mmCIF file of C-alpha atoms in Angstrom:
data_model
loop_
_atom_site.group_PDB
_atom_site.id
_atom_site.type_symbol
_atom_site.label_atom_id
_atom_site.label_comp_id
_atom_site.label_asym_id
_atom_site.label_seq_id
_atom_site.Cartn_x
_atom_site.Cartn_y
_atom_site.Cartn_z
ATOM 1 C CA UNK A 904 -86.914 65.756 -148.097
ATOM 2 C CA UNK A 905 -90.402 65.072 -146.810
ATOM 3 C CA UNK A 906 -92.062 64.572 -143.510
ATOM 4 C CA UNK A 907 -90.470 65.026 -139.599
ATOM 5 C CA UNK A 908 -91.771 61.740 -138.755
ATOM 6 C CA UNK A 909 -89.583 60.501 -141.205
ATOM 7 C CA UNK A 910 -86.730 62.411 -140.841
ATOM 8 C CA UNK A 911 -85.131 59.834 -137.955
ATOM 9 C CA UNK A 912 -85.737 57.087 -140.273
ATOM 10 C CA UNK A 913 -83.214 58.407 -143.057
ATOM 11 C CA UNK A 914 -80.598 59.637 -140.667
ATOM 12 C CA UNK A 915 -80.461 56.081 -139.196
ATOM 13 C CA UNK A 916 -80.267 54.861 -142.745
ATOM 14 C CA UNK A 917 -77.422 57.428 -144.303
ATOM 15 C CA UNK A 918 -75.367 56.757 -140.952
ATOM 16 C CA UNK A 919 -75.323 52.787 -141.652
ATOM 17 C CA UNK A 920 -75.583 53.406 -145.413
ATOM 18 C CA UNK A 921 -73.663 56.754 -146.384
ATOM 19 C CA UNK A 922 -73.835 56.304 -150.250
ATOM 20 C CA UNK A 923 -77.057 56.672 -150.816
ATOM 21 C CA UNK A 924 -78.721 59.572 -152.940
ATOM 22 C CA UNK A 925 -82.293 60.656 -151.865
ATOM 23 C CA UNK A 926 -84.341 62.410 -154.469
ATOM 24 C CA UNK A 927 -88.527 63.929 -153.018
ATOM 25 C CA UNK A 928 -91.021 63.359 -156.030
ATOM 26 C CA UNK A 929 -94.205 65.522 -156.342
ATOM 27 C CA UNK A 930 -96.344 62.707 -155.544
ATOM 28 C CA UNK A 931 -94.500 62.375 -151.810
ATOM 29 C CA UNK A 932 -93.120 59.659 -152.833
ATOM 30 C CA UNK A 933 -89.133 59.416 -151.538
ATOM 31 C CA UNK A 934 -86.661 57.561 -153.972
ATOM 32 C CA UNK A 935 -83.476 56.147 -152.388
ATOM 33 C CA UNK A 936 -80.780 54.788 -154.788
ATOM 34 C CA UNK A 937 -77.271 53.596 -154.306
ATOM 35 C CA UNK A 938 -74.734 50.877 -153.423
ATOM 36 C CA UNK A 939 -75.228 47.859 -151.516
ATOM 37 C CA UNK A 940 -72.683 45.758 -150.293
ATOM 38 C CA UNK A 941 -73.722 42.425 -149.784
ATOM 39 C CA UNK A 942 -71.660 40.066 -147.371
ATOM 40 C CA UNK A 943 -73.484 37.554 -145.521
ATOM 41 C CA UNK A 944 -73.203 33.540 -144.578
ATOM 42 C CA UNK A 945 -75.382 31.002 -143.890
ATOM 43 C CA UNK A 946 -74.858 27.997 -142.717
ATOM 44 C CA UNK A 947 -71.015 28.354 -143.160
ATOM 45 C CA UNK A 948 -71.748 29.327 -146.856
ATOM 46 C CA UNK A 949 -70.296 32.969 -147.415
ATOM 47 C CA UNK A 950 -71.837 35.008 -150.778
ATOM 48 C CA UNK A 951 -70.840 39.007 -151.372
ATOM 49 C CA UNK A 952 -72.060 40.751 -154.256
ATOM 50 C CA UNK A 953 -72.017 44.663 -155.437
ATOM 51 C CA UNK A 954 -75.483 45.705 -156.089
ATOM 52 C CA UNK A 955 -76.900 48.933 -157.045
ATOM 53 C CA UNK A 956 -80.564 49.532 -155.585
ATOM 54 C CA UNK A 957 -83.499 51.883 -155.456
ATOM 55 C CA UNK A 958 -86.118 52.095 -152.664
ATOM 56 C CA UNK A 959 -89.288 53.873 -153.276
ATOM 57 C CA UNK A 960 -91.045 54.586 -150.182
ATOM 58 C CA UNK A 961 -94.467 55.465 -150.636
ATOM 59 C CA UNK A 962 -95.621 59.063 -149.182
ATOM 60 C CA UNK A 963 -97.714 57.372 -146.303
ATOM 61 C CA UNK A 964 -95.442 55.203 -145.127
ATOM 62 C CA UNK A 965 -95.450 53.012 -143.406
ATOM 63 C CA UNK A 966 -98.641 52.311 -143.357
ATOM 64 C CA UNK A 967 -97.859 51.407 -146.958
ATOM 65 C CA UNK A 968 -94.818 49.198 -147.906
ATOM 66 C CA UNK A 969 -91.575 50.902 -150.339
ATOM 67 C CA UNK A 970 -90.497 48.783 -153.362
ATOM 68 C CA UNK A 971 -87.557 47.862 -153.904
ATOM 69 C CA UNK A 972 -85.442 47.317 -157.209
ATOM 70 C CA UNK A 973 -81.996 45.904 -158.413
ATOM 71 C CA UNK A 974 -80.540 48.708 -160.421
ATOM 72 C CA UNK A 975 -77.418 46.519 -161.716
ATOM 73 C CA UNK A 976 -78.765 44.145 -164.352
ATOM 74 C CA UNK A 977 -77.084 40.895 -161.928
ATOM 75 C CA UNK A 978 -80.823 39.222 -161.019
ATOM 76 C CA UNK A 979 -82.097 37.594 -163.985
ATOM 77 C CA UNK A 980 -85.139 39.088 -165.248
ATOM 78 C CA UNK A 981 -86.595 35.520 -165.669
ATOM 79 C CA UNK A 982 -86.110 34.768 -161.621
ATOM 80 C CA UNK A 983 -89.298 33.958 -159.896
ATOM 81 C CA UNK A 984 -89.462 36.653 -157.099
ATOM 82 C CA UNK A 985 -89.934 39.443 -159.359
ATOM 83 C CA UNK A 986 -93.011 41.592 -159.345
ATOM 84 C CA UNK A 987 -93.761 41.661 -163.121
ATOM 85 C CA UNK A 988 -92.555 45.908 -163.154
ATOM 86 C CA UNK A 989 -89.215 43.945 -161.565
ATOM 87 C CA UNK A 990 -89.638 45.359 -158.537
ATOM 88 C CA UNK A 991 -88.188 42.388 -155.891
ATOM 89 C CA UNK A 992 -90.636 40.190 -154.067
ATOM 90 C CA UNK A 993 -89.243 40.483 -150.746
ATOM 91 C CA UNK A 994 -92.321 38.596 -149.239
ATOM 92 C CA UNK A 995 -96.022 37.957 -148.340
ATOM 93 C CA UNK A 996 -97.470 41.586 -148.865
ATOM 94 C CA UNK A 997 -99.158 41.096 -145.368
ATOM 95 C CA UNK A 998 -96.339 39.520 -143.323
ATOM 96 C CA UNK A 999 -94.097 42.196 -144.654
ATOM 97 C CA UNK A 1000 -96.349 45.077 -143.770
ATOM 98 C CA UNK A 1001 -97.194 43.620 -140.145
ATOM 99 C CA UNK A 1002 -92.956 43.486 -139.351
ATOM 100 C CA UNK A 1003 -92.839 47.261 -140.732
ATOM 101 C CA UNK A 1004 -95.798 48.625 -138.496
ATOM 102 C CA UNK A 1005 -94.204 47.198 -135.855
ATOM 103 C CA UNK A 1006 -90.810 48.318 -136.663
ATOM 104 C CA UNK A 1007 -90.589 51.107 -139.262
ATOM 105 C CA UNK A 1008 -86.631 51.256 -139.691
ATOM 106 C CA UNK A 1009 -85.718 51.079 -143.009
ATOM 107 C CA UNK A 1010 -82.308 49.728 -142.029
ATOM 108 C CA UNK A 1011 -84.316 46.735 -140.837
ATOM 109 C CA UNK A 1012 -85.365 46.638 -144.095
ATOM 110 C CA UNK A 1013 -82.395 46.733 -145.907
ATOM 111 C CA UNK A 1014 -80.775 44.544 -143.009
ATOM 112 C CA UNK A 1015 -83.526 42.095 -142.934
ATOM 113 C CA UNK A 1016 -85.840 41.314 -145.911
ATOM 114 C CA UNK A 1017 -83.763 42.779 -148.709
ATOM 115 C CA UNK A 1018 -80.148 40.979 -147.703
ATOM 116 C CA UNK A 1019 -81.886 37.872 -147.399
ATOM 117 C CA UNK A 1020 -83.669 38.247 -150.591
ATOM 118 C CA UNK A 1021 -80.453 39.367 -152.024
ATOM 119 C CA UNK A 1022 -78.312 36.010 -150.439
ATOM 120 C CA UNK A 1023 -81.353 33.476 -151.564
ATOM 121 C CA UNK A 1024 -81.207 34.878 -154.885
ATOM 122 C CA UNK A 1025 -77.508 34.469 -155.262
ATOM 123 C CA UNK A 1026 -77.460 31.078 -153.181
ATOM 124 C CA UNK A 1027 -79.968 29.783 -155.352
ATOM 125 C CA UNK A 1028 -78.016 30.940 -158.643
ATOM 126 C CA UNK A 1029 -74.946 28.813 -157.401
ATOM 127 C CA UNK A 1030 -76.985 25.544 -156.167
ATOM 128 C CA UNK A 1031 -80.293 25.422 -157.449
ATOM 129 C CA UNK A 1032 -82.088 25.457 -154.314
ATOM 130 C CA UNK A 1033 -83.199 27.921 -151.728
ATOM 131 C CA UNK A 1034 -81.397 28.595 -148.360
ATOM 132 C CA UNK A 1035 -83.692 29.013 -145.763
ATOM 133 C CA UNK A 1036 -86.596 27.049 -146.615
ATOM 134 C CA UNK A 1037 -88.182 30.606 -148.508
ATOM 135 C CA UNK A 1038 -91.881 30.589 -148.907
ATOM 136 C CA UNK A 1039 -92.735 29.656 -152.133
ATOM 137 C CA UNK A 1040 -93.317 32.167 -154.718
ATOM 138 C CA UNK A 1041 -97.523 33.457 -155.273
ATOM 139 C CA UNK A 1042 -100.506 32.076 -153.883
ATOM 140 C CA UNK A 1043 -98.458 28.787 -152.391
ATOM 141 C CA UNK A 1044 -96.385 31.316 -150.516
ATOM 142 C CA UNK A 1045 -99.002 33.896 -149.654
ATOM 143 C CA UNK A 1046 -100.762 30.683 -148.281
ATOM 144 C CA UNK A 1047 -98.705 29.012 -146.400
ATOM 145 C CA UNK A 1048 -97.648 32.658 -144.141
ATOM 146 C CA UNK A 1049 -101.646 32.870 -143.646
ATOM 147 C CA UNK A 1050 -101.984 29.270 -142.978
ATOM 148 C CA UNK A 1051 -99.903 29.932 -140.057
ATOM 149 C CA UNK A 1052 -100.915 33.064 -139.319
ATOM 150 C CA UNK A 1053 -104.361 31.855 -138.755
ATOM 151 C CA UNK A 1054 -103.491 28.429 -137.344
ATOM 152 C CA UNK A 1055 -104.960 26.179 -139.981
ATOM 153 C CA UNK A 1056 -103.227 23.764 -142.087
ATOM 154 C CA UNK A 1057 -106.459 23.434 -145.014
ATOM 155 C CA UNK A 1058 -105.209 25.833 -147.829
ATOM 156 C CA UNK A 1059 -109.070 25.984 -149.083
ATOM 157 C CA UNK A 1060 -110.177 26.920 -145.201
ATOM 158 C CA UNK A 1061 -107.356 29.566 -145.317
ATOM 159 C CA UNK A 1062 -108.371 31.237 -148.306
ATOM 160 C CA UNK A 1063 -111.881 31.485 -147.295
ATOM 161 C CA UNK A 1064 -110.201 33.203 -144.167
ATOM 162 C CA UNK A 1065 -108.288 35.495 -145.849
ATOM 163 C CA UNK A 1066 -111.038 36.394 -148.345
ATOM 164 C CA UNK A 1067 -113.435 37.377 -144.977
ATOM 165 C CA UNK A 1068 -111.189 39.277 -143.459
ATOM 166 C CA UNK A 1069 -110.513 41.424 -146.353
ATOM 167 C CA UNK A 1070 -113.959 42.283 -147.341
ATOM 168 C CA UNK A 1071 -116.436 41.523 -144.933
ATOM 169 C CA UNK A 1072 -117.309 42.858 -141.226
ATOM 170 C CA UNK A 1073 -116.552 40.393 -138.479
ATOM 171 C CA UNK A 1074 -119.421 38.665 -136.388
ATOM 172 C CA UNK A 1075 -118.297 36.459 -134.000
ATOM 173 C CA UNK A 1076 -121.932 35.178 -133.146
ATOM 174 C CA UNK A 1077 -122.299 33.651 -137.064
ATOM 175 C CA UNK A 1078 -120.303 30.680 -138.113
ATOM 176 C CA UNK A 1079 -116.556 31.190 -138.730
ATOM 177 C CA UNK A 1080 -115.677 31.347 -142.587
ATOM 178 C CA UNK A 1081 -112.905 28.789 -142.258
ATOM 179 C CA UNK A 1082 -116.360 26.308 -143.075
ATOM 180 C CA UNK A 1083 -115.826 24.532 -139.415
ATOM 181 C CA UNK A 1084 -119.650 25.585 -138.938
ATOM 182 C CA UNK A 1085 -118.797 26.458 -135.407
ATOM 183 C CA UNK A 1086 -119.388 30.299 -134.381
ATOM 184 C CA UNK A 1087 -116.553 32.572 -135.647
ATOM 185 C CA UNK A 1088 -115.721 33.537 -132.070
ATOM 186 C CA UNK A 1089 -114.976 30.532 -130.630
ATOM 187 C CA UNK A 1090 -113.055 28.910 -134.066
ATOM 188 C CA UNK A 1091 -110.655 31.544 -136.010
ATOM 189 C CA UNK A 1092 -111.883 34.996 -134.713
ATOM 190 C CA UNK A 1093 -109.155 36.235 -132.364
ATOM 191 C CA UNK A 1094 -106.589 35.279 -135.573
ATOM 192 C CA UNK A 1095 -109.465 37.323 -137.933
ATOM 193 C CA UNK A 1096 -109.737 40.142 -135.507
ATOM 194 C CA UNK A 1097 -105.712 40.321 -135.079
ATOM 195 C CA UNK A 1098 -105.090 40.647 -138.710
ATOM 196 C CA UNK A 1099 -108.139 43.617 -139.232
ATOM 197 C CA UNK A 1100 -106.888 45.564 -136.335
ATOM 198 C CA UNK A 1101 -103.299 45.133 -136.930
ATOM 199 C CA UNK A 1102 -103.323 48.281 -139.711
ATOM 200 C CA UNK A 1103 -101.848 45.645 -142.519
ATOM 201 C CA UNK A 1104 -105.452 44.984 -144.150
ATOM 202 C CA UNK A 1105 -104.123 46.824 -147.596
ATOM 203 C CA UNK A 1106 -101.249 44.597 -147.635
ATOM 204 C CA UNK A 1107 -103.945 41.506 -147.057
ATOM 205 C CA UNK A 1108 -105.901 42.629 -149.921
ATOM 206 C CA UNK A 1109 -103.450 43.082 -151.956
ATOM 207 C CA UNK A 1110 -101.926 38.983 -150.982
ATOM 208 C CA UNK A 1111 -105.668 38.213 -151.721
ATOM 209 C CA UNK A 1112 -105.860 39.825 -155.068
ATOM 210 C CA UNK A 1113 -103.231 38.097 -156.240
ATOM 211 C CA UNK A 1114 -104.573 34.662 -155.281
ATOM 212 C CA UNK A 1115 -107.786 35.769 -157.417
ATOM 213 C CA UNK A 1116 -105.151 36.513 -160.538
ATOM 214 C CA UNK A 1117 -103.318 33.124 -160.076
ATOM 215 C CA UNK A 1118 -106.727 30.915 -159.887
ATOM 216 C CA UNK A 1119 -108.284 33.117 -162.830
ATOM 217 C CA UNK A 1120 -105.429 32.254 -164.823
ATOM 218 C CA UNK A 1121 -105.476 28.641 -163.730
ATOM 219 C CA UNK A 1122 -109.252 28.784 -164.527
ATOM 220 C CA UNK A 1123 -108.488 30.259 -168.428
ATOM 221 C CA UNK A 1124 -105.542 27.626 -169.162
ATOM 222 C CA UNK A 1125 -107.845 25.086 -167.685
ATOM 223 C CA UNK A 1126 -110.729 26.008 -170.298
ATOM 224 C CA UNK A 1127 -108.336 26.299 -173.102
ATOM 225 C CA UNK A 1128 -107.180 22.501 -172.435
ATOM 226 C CA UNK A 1129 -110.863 21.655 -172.645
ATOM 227 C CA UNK A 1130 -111.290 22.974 -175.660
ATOM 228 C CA UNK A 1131 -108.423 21.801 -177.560
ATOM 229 C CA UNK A 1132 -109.932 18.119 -176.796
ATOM 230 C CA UNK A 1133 -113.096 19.222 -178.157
ATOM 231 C CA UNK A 1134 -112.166 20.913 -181.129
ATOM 232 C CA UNK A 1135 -110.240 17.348 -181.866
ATOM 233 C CA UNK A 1136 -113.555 15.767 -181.002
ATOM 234 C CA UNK A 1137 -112.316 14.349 -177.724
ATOM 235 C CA UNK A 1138 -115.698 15.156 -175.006
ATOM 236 C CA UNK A 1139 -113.931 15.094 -171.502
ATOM 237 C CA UNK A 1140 -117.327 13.942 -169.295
ATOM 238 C CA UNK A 1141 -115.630 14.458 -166.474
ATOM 239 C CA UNK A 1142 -115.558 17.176 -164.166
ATOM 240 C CA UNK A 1143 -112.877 19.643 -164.612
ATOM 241 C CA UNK A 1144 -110.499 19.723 -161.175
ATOM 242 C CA UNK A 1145 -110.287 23.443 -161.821
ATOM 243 C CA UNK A 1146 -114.472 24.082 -161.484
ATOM 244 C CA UNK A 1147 -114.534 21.237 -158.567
ATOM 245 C CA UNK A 1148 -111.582 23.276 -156.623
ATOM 246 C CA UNK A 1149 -113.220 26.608 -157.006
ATOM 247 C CA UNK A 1150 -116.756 25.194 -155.909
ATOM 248 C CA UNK A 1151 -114.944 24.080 -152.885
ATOM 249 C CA UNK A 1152 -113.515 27.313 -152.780
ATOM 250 C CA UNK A 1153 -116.675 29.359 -153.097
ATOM 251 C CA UNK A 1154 -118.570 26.984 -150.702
#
């Protein structure tokens, strides 16, 4: 089925979820499909649902995260915490990949980030608003977990954070590159060396990558506005908050 190390990890899954079918792909990859039950409450609110899932769990896990998918056509294809394959969006690529180096159980998973992703989803179906006060969906949400994982509240100061820690070495003698202009080791550099040694940096990258998408696409819809007025010979001689926000950015 694949490797030893793994081996304890699927027993302790089949023993708390029996109907599950395991299939070993060429690539190592391990694909998990079956029921799941959901019954959970919040708040005095009970939901229960019959959903059919797959887990793929990457061969190097879990170092790398598994995606998950809802098999049973109930999630709407239009719902906001879908990947656009429609794998689910369980979370923050980072966060997520931090909680599973530290605990590798895949029935935390399915206990954890997949029923609650599974309850929000059908909470918010039935009243329009989120449960538990979920991080919002993209960069806003991929923000705000790194605006508290590095303990600053400036989204701009955050994502120049993020963007260090992900591709360049750390030198705590030169000035952090939160902006502060004080030296890195004595502003965010225990938060920056925490999140390079803590073996989630792919899951980082990949959070940070998808910031780049969002503002690149903010950047083109931006440009297309501007030139819509001028082709109607409307000259908007003012500076574009788009340009301003990613010189701030880029600063």
């Amino acid at each position: 089925m694949t490797g030893t190390s793994l081996e304890p990890l699927f027993a302790e899954l089949f023993a708390s979820y029996g109907d599950l079918e395991c299939t070993s792909r060429e690539d190592g990859r391990t694909v998990i499909t079956g029921p799941y039950a959901l019954d959970a409450s919040y708040d005095g609110i009970r939901l229960a649902e019959d959903f059919d899932l797959q887990l793929t769990i990457p061969a190097n896990y879990p170092k790398s995260l598994s995606r998950a998918r809802e098999l049973s056509g109930i999630i709407a294809p239009s719902y906001e915490h879908l990947f656009v394959g429609g794998d689910l969006c369980l979370g923050v690529q980072g966060e997520l990949l931090i909680a599973q180096l530290k605990d590798p159980s895949l029935v935390r998973l399915y206990d954890g980030p997949i029923r609650s992703y599974l309850y929000s989803y059908l909470f918010h179906e039935r009243y329009g608003r989120y449960p538990f006060g979920d991080r919002a969906h993209g960069t806003k949400g991929i923000l705000q977990f790194y605006s508290e994982f590095f303990g600053e509240t400036d989204p701009i100061r955050t994502w120049r954070l993020l963007m260090s820690t992900c591709t360049e070495e750390y030198r705590g003698h030169l000035p952090c590159p939160c902006g502060s202009g004080i030296a890195g080791r004595k502003c965010h550099g225990d938060a920056v060396l925490r999140l390079k040694r803590s073996g989630a940096i792919s899951g980082a990258k990949d959070d940070l990558k998808e910031t780049l998408r969002e503002f690149s696409r903010a950047r083109a819809e931006s440009e297309k506005r501007r030139l819509a007025f001028k082709e109607a010979g409307i000259d908007l001689n003012v500076p574009d908050p788009i340009d301003v926000f990613f010189r701030q950015l880029l600063a």
